CSV table of C-alpha atoms and ligand atoms in Angstrom, one decimal:
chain,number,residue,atom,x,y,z
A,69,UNK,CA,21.9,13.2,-8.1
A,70,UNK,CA,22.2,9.7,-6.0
A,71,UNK,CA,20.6,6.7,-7.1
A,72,UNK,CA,18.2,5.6,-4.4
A,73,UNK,CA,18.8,1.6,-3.3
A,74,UNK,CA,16.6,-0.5,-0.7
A,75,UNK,CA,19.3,-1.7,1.2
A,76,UNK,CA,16.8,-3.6,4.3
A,77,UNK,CA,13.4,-4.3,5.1
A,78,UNK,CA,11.0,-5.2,8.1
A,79,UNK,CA,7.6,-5.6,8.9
A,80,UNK,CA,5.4,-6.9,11.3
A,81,UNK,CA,2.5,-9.5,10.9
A,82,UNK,CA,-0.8,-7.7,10.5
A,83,UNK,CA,-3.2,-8.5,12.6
A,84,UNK,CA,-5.7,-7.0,15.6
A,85,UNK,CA,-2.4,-6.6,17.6
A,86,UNK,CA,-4.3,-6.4,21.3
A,87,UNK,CA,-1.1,-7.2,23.1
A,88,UNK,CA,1.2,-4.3,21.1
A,89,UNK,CA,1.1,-0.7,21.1
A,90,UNK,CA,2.1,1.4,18.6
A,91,UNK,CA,5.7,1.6,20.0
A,92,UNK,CA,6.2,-2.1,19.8
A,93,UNK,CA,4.9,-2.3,16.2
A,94,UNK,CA,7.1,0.9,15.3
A,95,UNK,CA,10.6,-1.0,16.8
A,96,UNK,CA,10.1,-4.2,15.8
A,97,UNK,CA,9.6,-3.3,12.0
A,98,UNK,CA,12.5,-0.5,12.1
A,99,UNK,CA,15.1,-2.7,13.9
A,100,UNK,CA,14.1,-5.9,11.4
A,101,UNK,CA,15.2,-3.6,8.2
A,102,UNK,CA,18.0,-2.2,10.4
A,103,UNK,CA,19.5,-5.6,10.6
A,104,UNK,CA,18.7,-6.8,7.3
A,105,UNK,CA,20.6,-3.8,5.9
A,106,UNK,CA,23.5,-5.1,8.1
A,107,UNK,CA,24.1,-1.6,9.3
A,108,UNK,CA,24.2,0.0,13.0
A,109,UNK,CA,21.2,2.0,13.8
A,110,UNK,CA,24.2,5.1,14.4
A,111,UNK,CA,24.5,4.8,11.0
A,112,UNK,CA,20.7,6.6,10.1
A,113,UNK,CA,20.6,10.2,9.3
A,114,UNK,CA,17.3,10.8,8.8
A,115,UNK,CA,13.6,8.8,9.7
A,116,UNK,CA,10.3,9.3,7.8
A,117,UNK,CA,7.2,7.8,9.5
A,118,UNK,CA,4.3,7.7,7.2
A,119,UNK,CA,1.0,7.6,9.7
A,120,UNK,CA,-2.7,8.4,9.3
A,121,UNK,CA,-4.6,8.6,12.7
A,122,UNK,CA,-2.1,8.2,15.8
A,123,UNK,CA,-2.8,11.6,17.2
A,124,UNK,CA,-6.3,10.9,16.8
A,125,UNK,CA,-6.8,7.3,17.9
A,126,UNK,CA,-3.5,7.0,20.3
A,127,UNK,CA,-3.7,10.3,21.2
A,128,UNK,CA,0.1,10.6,19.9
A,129,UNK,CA,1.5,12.8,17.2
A,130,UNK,CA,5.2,13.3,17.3
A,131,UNK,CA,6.0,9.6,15.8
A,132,UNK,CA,9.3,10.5,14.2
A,133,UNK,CA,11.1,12.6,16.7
A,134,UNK,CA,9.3,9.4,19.2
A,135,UNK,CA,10.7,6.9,17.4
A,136,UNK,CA,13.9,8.3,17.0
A,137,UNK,CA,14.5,8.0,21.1
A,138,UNK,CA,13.1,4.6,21.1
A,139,UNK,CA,15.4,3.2,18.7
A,140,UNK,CA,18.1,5.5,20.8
A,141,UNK,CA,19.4,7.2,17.8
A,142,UNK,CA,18.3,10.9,19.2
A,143,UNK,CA,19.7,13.8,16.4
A,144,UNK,CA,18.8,12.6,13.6
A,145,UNK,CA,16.5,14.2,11.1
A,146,UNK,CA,12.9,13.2,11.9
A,147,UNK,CA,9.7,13.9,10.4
A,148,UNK,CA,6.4,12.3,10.0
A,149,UNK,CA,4.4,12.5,6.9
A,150,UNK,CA,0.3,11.8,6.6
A,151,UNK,CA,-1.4,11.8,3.1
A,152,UNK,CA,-4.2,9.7,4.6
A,153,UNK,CA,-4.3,5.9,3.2
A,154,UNK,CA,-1.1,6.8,1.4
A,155,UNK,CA,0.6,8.3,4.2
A,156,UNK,CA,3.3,5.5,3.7
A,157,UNK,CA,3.8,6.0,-0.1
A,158,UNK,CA,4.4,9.4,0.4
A,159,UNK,CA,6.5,8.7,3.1
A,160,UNK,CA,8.6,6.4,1.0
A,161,UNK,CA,8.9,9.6,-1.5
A,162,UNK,CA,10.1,12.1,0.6
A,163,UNK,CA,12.8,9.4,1.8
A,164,UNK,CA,13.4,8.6,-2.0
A,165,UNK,CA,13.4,12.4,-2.3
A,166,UNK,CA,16.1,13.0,0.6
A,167,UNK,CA,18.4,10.3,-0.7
A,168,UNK,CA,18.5,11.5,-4.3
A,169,UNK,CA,19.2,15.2,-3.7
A,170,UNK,CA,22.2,14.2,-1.7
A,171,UNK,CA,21.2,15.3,1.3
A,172,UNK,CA,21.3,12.2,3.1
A,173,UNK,CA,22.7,8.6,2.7
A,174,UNK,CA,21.2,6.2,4.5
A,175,UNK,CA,17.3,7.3,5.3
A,176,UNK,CA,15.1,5.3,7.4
A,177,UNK,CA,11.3,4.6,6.4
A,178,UNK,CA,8.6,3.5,8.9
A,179,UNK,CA,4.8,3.0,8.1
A,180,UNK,CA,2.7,2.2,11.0
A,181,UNK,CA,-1.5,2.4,12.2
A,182,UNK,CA,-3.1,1.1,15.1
A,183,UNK,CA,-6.6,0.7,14.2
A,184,UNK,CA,-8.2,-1.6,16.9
A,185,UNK,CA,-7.7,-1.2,20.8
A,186,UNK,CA,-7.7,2.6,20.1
A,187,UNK,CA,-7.6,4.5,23.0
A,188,UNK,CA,-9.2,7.7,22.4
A,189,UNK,CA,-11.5,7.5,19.2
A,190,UNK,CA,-13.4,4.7,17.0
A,191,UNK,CA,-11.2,3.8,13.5
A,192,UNK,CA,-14.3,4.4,11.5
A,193,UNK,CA,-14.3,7.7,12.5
A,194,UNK,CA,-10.8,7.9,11.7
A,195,UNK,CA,-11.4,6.8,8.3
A,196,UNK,CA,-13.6,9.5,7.4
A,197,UNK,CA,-11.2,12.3,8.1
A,198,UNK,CA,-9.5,11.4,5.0
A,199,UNK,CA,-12.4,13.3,3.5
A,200,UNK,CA,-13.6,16.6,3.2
A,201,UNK,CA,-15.4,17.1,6.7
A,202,UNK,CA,-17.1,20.0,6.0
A,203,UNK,CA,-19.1,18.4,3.6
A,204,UNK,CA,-19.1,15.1,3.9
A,205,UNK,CA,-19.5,15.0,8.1
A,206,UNK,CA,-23.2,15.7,8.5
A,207,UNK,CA,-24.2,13.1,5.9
A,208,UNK,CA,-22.9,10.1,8.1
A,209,UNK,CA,-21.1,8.5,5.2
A,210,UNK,CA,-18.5,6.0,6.0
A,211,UNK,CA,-15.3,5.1,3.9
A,212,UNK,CA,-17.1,2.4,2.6
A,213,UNK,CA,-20.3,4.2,1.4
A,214,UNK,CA,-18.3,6.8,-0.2
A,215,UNK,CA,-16.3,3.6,-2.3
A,216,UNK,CA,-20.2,2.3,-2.9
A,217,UNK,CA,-20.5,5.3,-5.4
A,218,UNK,CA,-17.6,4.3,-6.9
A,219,UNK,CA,-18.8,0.5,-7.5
A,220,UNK,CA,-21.9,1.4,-8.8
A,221,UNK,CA,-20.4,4.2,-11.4
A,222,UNK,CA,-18.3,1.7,-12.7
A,223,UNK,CA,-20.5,-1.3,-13.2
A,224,UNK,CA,-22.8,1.5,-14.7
A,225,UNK,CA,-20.8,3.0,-17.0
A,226,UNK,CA,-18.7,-0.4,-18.3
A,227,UNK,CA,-21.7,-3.0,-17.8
A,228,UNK,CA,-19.2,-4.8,-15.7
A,229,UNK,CA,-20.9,-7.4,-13.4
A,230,UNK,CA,-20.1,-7.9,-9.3
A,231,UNK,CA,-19.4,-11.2,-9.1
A,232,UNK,CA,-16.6,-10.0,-11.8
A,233,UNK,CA,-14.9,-7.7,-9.9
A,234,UNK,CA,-15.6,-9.4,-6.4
A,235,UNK,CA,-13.0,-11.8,-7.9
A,236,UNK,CA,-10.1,-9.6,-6.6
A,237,UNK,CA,-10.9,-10.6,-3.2
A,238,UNK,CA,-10.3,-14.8,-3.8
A,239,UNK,CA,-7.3,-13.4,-6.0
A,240,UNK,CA,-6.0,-11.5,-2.9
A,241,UNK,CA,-6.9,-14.2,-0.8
A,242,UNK,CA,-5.3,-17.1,-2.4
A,243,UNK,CA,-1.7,-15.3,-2.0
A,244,UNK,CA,-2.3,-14.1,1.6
A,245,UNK,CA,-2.7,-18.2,2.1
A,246,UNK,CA,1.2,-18.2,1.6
A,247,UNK,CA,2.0,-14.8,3.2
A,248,UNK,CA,3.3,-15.4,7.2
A,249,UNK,CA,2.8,-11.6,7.6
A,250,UNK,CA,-0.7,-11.6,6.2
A,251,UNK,CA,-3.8,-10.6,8.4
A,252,UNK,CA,-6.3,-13.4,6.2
A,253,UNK,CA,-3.8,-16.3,5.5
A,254,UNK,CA,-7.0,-18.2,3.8
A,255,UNK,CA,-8.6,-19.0,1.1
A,256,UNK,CA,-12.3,-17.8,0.1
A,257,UNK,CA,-14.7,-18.4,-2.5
A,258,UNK,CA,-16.6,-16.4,-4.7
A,259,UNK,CA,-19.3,-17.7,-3.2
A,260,UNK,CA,-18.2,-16.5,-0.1
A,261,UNK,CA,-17.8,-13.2,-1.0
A,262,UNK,CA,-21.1,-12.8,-2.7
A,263,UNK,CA,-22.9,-13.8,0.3
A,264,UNK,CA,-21.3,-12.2,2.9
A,265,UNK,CA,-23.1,-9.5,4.9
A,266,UNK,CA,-23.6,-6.3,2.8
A,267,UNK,CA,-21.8,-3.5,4.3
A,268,UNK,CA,-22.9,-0.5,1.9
A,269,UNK,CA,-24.3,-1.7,-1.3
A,270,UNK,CA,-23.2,-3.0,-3.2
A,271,UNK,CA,-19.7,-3.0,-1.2
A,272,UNK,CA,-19.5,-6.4,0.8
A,273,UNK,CA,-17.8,-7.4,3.8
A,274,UNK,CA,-15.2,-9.6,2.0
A,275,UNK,CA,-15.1,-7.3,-0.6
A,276,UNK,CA,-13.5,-4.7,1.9
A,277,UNK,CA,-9.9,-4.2,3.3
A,278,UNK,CA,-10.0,-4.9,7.0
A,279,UNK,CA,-9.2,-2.5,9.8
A,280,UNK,CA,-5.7,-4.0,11.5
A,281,UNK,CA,-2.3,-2.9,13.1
A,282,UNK,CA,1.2,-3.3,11.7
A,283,UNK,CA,4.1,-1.4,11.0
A,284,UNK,CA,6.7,-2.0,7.6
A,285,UNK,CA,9.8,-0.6,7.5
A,286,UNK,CA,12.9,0.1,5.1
A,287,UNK,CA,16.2,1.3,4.8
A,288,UNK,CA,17.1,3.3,1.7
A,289,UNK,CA,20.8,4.7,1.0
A,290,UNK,CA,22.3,6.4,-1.3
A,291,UNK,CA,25.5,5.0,-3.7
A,292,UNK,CA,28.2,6.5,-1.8
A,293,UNK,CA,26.6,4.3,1.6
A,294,UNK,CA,26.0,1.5,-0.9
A,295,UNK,CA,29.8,0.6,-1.3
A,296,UNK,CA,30.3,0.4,2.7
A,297,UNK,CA,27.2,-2.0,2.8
A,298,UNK,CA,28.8,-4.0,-0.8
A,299,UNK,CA,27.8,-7.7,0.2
A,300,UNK,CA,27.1,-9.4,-3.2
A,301,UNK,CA,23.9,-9.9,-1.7
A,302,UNK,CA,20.7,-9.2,-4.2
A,303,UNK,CA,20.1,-5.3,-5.0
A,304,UNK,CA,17.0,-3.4,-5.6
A,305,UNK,CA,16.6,0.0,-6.7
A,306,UNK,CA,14.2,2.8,-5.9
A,307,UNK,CA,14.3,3.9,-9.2
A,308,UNK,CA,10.9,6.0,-9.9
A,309,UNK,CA,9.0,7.8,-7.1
A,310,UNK,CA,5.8,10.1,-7.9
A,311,UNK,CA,3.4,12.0,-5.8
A,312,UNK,CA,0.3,13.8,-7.2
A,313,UNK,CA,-3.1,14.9,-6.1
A,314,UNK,CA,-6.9,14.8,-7.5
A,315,UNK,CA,-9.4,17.2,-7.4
A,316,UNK,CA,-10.4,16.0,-3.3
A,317,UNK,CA,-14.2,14.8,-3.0
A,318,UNK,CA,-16.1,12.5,-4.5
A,319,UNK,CA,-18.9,14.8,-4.5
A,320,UNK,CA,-16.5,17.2,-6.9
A,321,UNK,CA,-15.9,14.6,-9.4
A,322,UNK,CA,-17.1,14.7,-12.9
A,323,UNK,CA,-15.6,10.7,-13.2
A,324,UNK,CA,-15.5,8.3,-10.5
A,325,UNK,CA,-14.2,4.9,-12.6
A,326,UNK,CA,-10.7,6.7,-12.9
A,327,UNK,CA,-8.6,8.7,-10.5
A,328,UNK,CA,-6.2,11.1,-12.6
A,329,UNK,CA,-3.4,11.0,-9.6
A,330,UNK,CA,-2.8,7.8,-10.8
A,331,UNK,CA,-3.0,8.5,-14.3
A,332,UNK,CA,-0.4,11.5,-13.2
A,333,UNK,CA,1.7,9.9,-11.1
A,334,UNK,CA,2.3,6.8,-12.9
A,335,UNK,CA,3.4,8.4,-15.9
A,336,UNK,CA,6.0,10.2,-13.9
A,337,UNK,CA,7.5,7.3,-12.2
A,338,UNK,CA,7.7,5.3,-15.8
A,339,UNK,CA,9.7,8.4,-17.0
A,340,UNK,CA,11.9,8.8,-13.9
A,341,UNK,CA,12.6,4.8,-14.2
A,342,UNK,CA,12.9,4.5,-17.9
A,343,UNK,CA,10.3,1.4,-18.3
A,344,UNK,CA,7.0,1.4,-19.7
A,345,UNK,CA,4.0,-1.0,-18.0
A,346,UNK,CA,5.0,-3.8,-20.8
A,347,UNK,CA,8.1,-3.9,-18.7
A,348,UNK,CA,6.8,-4.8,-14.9
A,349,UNK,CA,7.1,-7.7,-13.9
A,350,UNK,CA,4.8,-7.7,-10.2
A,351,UNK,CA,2.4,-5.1,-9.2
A,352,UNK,CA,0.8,-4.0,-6.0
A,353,UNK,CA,-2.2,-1.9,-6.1
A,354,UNK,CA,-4.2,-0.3,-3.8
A,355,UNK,CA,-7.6,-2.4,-3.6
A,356,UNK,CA,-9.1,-1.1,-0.2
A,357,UNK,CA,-12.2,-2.4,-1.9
A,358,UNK,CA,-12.5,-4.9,-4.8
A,359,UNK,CA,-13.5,-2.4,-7.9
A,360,UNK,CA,-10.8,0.2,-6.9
A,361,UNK,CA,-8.0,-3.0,-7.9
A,362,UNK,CA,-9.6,-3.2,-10.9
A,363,UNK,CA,-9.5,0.8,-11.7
A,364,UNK,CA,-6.2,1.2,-10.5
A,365,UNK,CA,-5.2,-1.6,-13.2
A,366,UNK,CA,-6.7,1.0,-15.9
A,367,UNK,CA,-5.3,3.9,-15.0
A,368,UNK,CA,-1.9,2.7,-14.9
A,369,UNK,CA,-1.8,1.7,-18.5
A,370,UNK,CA,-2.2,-2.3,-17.5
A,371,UNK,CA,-5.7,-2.6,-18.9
A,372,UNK,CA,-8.2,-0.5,-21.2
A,373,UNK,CA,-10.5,1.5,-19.9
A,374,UNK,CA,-13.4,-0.7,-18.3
A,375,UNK,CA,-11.4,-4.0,-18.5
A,376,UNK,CA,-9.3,-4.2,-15.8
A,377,UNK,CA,-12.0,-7.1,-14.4
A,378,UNK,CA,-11.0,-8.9,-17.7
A,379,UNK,CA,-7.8,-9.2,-16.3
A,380,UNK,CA,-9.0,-10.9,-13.4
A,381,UNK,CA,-11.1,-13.3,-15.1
A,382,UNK,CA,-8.7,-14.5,-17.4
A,383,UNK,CA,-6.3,-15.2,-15.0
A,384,UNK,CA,-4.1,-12.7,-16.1
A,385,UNK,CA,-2.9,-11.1,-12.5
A,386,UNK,CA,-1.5,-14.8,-11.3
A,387,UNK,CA,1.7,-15.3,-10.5
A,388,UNK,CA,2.6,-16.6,-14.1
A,389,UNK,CA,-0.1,-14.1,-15.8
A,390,UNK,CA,0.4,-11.3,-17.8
A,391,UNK,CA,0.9,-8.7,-14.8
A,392,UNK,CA,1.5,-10.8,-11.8
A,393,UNK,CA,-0.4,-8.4,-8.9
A,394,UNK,CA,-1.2,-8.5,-5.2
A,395,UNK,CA,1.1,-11.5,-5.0
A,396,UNK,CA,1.5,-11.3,-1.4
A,397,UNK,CA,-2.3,-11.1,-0.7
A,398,UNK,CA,-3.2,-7.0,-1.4
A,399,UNK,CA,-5.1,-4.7,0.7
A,400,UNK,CA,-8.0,-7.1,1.5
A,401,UNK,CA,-5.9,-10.2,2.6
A,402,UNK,CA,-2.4,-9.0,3.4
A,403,UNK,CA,-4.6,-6.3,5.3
A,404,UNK,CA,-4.4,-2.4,5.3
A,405,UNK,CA,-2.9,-0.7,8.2
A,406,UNK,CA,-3.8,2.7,6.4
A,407,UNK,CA,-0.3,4.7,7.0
A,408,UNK,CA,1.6,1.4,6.7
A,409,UNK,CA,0.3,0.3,3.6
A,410,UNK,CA,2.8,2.2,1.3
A,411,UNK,CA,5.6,0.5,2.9
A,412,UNK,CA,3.9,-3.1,3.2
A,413,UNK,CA,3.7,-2.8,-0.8
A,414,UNK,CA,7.7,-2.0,-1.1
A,415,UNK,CA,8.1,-4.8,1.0
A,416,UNK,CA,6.3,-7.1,-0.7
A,417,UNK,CA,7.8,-6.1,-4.1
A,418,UNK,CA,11.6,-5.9,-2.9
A,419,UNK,CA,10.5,-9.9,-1.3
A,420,UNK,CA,9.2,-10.8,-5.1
A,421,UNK,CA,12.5,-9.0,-7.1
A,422,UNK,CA,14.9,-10.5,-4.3
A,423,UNK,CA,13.6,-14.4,-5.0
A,424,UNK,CA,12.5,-14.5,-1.7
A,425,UNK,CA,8.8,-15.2,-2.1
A,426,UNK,CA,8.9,-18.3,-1.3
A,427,UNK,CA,5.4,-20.3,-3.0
A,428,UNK,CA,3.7,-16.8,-4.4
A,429,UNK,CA,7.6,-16.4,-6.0
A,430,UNK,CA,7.2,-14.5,-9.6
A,431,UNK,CA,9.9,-16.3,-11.7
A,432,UNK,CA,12.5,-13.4,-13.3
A,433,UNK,CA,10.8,-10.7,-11.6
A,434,UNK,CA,12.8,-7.5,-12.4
A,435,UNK,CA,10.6,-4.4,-12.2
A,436,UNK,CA,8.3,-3.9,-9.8
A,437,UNK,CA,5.6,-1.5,-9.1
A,438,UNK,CA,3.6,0.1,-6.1
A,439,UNK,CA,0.1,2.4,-6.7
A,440,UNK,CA,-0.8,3.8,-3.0
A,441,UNK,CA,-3.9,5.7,-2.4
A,442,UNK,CA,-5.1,8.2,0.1
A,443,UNK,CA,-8.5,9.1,0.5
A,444,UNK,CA,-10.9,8.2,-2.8
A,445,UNK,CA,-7.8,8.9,-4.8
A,446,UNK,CA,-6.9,12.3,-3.3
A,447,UNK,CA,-3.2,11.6,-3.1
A,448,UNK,CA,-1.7,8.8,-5.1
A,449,UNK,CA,2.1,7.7,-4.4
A,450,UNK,CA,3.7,4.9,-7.1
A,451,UNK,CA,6.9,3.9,-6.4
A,452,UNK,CA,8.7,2.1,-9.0
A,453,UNK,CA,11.4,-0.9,-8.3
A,454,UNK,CA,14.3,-2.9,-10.3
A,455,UNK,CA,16.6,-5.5,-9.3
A,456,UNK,CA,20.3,-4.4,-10.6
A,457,UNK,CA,22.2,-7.5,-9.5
B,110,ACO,C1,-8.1,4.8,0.2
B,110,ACO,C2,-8.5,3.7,1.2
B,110,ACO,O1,-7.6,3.0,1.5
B,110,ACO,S1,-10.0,3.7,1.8
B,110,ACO,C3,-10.1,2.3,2.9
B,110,ACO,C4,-9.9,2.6,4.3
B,110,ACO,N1,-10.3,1.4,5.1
B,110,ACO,C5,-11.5,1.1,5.3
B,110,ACO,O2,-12.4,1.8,5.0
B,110,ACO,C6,-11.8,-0.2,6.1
B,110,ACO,C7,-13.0,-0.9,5.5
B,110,ACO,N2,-13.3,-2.0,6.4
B,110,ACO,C8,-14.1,-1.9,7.5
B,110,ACO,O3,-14.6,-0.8,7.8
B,110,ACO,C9,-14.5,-3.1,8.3
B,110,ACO,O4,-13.5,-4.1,8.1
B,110,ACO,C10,-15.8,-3.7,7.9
B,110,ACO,C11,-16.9,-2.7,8.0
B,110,ACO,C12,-15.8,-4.2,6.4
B,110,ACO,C13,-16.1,-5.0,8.7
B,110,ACO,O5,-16.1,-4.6,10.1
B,110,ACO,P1,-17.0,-5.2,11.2
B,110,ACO,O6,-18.4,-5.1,10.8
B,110,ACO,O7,-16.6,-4.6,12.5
B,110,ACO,O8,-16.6,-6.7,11.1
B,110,ACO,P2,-16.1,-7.6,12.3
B,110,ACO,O9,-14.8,-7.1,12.8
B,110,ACO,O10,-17.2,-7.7,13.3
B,110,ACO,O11,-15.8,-8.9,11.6
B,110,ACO,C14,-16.8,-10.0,11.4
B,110,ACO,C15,-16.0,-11.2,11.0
B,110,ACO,O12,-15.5,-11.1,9.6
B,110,ACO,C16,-14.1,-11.1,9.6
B,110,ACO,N3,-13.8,-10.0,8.8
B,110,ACO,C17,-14.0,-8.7,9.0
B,110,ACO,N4,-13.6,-7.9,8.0
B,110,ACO,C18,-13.0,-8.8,7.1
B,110,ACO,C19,-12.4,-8.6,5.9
B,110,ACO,N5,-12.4,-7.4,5.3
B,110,ACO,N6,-12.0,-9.7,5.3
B,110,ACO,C20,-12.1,-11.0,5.8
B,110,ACO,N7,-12.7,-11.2,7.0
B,110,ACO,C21,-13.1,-10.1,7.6
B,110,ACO,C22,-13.7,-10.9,11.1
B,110,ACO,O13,-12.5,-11.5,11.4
B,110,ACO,C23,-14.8,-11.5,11.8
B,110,ACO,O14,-14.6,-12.9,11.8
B,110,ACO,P3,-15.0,-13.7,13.1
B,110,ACO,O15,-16.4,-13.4,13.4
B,110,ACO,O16,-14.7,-15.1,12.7
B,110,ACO,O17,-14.1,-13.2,14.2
């Protein structure tokens, strides 16, 4: 089996992107890796586009066979992959998975959501479908009631206290300040985020991931394409890719402070990339809303159980902490284009492991992880990284 390297990447700025459609996000991400892998778009085999909602809020499905004839690279392999909120992890491990079997060398990933200006449906409504419809629709719960439970079972069970865990939030936010690509570039206080508007309680607005549009992008290739692209350029390795699944609805849980996908999934990718978490240099996790970052810490072997918020408090996720994390800004202040979101966190981590970070720069960074989620932990995809020159 090939190793799996990232040999480009591309994204757009997120943002409420009025004046682009989903085309124009799509392009502009793809043909930035393109270029930063120096190679001719002829030169792509396959495409994976990881995508939540377009058929449902652009009225578009077919993204990958689309995207293939607007990049005007028609024949190759194209295929686009949903796992709700995660649909861009996953997207990343099917390309991961195409690459190592041989199959393919050079593999094109694209994340992309539209989520305001949609043209046929409300992204609320959207949201929701990443849950079990026939038995959550008739309650009216939104994506953010449904993480409430999850807040509450958590200070509950660890006597952890909100203004704690609503912490992540001025972490996140203190990066995205540095991060040109960020949706919030801006700093906010505790304060702040304990008196803004409640939006399901105890969840609060600034404790929340926004709803915006973008689109990430990479190219992955396989060794053999590796020695055609040899530039003495910085190298980074896709060297642990998991996928798993938890039991689906909240309501079906017998636990809501841990989700075992990425209990499951982690443990994989470690194995796969022969490092342990004592070994990772930079995380990304998934905080669509503040208590999930402080789970997902937990469950992938960063923090005991019910002191992931201890973390945070001591200062331990900063850029010189003890597990630098969300360094570009995270979910609530980079932003969460749902399907995109996978890809924004390889992205980010590839930026950190190639020096490139500019002032949120992790000195050293080697190995790098991403923890994408889909639904309330439904499917969890965690990619693991490592620089190798
Ligand atoms: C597994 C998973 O990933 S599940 C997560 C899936 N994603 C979600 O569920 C999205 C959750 N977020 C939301 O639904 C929405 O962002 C909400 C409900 C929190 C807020 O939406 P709205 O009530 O429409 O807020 P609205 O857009 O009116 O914004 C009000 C103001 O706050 C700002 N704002 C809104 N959300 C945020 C945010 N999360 N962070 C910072 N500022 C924000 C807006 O820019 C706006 O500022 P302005 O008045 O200066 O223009």
């Amino acid at each position: 089996m090939s190793k799996v390297y990232v040999a480009g990447i591309g994204a757009t700025k997120i943002d409420e992107h009025w004046e682009k459609g989903i085309r124009d996000l799509m392009v502009e991400a793809a043909l930035n890796a393109i270029k930063d892998a120096g190679i001719e778009k002829k030169e792509i085999e396959a495409i994976f586009v990881g995508n939540m909602s377009s058929g449902y809020l652009q009225g578009q499905e077919h993204l990958g066979s689309l995207l293939a004839t607007w990049l005007g690279i028609p024949g190759v392999a194209a295929n686009k992959v949903e796992a709700a909120c995660a649909s861009g992890g996953a997207a990343v491990h099917n390309a991961f998975l195409a690459v190592k079997s041989g199959v393919y060398d050079c593999v094109l990933v694209v994340g992309v959501e539209k989520l305001t200006d949609a043209i046929t449906s409300d992204a609320t409504d959207a949201l929701i479908m990443a849950e079990d419809q026939e038995y959550v629709a008739f309650t009216g719960a939104s994506f953010v009631a449904l993480n409430a439970f999850v807040y509450k079972a958590y200070m509950k069970k660890y006597q952890a206290k909100q203004e704690d865990i609503a912490l992540f939030a001025v972490h996140d936010h203190k990066y995205a300040a540095n991060n040109p690509l960020a949706q919030y570039p801006k700093p906010i206080t505790l304060e702040e985020v304990l008196k803004s508007p409640m939006v399901a309680d105890p969840v609060r607005l600034l404790e929340s991931a926004p709803l915006g549009d973008g689109s990430a992008a990479l190219v992955l290739c396989s060794e053999k394409k590796l020695k055609e692209l040899q530039n003495g350029d910085v190298l980074v390795e896709l060297a642990g890719s998991s996928l798993s699944t938890e039991i689906f609805s909240v309501h079906d849980r017998t636990d809501l402070t841990s989700i075992g996908a990425t209990v499951k999934a982690s443990r994989k990718a470690f194995q796969m990339a022969g490092v342990e978490p004592k070994n990772v240099n930079v995380v990304e996790v998934h905080d669509a809303f503040t208590v999930l970052g402080v789970i997902h810490l937990e469950d992938l072997g960063f923090a005991e159980r019910g002191s992931g918020w201890k973390l945070l408090k001591e200062g331990q996720l900063e850029k010189d902490g003890k597990i630098p994390t969300n360094t570009m800004g995270g979910l609530k202040a980079r932003g969460h284009p749902v399907g995109a979101t996978g890809v924004y966190q390889v992205y980010d981590v590839v930026t950190q492991l190639r020096g490139e970070a500019g002032k949120n720069q992790v000195d050293g960074a080697e190995v790098g992880l991403t923890q994408n989620v889909g639904g309330v932990g439904g499917t969890v995809a965690v990619n693991i990284l490592k620089r190798v020159r």
